Phi, psi and omega in degrees: 000313178299313182300315182294319180295319180291325178295328178272002184059036183241015183283137178228127177299323180296319177297316182298311183289331176296317178298319179296317181297313180298323183287320194261312196288314185303310180295323178297315181299319179297316179297317181296320178296321178294320178296320178297318181292315180295320178296324178301324182276319194255336189265145172290159185307313183291329177286321179294323177297315179297318178296323179294321177299316178291329177293316177298320178294325181295322180296338177257009183056045178233019183292335175297320177293321179300309184288334177293334179266317187284328184264149172272347182187164174295334177256032181297152178305127183097356182299325180292345181256007180265103191292344181246017180302324185293343184287354177302322183288327175294321177297317178299315181298315183289325174296322177297312183286347172289326184263327189304310180296330177293324177296316179296319178297318179296320179297319179294320181294325180272004181058035175260144179295135182296319183297312178300323180297316180295318180297316181296314181293323179293321177297319178295320178296319180294319178298317177298320179300316179298314181294314185292323179297322178290329186263330179198080189293336178293310179295320180298324182301318187266346190280129179301317179302328179276351182249347187300329182298330180292319175287325177297328177299318177293321179295317178297321179296323179293329181272336183287147180250346186296326180299331181289339181259357184292143178293160184302316184299323181290321179294323177295320178295320178298321180295316179297314180297318179299315179296321180295321179295316179294318179297322178298316179297318180296318186281326191256332185284138174212195184294345178272351181285127180274114180244150002280286175054209182296326185298329184291346180298320186301303181291323183292310180291324178301313178297318180297320180294321179294319178295316180297323181298330181267350184283341182257010182138183185285140174221174180297327179293315180292328178298317179293313183291345179273359178299137184310317180298321180287325175299318179297318176301320177297321180296320184264009190300323181294312178294325177296320175301315183296321192263337189296317186287315177303321179295315178295319183295314181290332173295319177295320180297314183294321182268349182055051175222150175277310180269104182292145170305147185305318183295320180292315180299318178297318178298321179295318179295316178298318178297323179299318178295319181294312181294321180296318178297318178295318179297317179297318185287317190251354176241303183296306188301311180300317185288336181281345177283127181296341179282348180264100183071143176273174186300315182299319180293321179298312180295319182294313180295323179295316179296317180294319179296315179297318181294318182292312181293319178298319179293322179296315177297319180298322179296319177297318181297314182294328180278008181062038174086023176051062182292346180298349180293341192242158178284164178304320180295319178294321180296327177297320177291318179300318182298333180299327180290343179245012185275063182260169177304118182293348181254020183303308184298319181293318192259338186233001182231010181276180177294162184301323183267014180294148178300146176292144180283139179268141176225163178083205183291137179296130178193156180288322180263156180246146177271329186212160171245128175254120193227127180181203186249211182295332176291326173293321175303315180296326183276347188303319177302322177291324176298316179299313182294317181295322179294320178296319178301319182269008182054042176253156177240134181224169172233153185238131175231135178174163175220143179299131178083000186244100176290152183282071183240108181290142178075012182246134179251143173241105188304325181279353173229078194293349181267359186301308184297316180298318180296313181297321176299321180293324179297311183293326177294318180291325179301324181294342179264004183241081180294344181289334184279119184260345190214144179237130178249124182251137181206134179199178175276070190304316187296319179296313182293324183288322183262330185072008187256117172283154178284153178304131180087354182277138180279137177149180181240164181299140181281134175236121175234140181236132175273116184296342183267358186231141175305141187301330184290346185240051185229074169302142187301318181296328178288323178297314180294317180299315180293317181294317180292322177298321177296317181298311180298316180297320180294320178291315182294330180295340177269003177089007182266160175264163185226135167242130174255118176273123181292157185294157178273163179299149176243139187257323186084000174216147185290110188297305181299320182296316181288324177293322177295316179300326177293315181290325186276315188238000180077016179280115180290138177285163174299160178292136177292155178295157176266166177301320181296320179294320179295316180297324178294315179295324184273353188304313182299318182284331176293327175295323176297315178298317182299322178294319179292327183286359172295337172288125182297345178267009181231138174211169179239153177230134180255142175257011189287323187304309181286338183270328183224071176299326172213270167284141184292135181284148177245339179223163172215117182056037178084356180262132176298142179272355180226151176267345177209230182260352184210347179264126179292152177281161176299325177301313180297318181298320185273317189268335186248316187266353186308313181297322181287325174296318179301324179299321179292326184276323184294334179305331180291333184271356182285000000 
């Protein structure tokens, strides 16, 4: 359409953008209003605030930028509960189409062929995608410059004439290859696949080949795709895209599960088709007719709608997720989900060479080093309080996802080994530190087994000193922890290993809130015996290391699991999710046991 209009010298930017506005905005606005209403009922304040931020970004077609900053990955923890996550691709598409007609106009003005210009720009985008994926695949995933080549591939296909002249056998072969590429992507791609980069070629080229196969005449692929049910899916595809993810996401939010029961998931998909068909019939179709409102009215209403919905989302965001919706008791439970270490970013997310965070009594010299992963981050407020009680001074070193295991690599957290090497090197320059306390989610790393219902991926740890084919996870952890303890002991310091905290496999604040709000009983908490059984293999490892008189272990199990594991104390959740203790628990419940680990240094 663009090419033909430009060839007739009849192209108008206003016409082009009017068609985009009529096509995209009305159905999008309806979906956004529904998400705002559903979030008001179903989401906790911090989740509703995050959804509102993405909603405001969506109204400006900037949700890809929002998620590139807010998310650690497309599969970041909680991604299944983000109802507007899917809008990143719509933002990329609209940013592309904001620039694309200007590129065509510039090419025409300079008397350059549109197809060569698109091919060159798409090649540059693909090269950027490869580089960016290797250096920061999360940002590359969402960034329009790294994704533009995929849309450019479609644009080049629309301008190319050779597929229309291709013989039947070649078009059939293209269809088979295209389908095979798409099937490969469906079967093989998962959360470990680095996108876009090379991996994006399979689905993008596969789709292009199938389209090209049908552009020169009928083929078996076009015959299949011309079946009335598939044609109908194509007609409602935009509304189906808009509605499928929010329905699945809110079902997960309501049930607090990642993997929906089969019946629920099927119901959500069926509902998505019904709502999409209604949206296509009563929202998309009327607005796409040029007789329905004139251009000025369309632009004015679109601007007003975007401003109003964006402002409403912004108000929710500024209000911290409208907490006034809940009772004081419910808010106490809600607050548990956000009761994290207030110094997390400073102490566990900084650069490798960042100064260690100080805790306890102010002093120039430190008595101890507290070193660990996200579980250490969760415990840090209690470490600070316990150190102040004992008039001790400490420093904290750690990174989220990185257990203090020397010589061990975690491929999905590529800086872990470098960071741990830097910690031990810096420790050797600090003669004031007499004691090192180690703490991590030992059981997960040692077993690699997530609890049923827990969100996440299988743990992979590699011992740099051993061929990868011969690395059982428990051996990697045993070797890495032995290296860490030996390296610390070689400097003359003592070591305390804090054993891991109980893991639930279900989000404690979320389930307690669901119980208070809707009467949904949470699963039974694990018992002390169950925790001891899960922790037994790694506790045996600790016991072997503690044969050294300069090494000992401290357990936090007694106050958390006297019999059945506790989930609240004085109405406050003891966990922020399924396995990280809350700051309240660290300070109010675990403080004496933490003090026991720290005071040993002063003996």
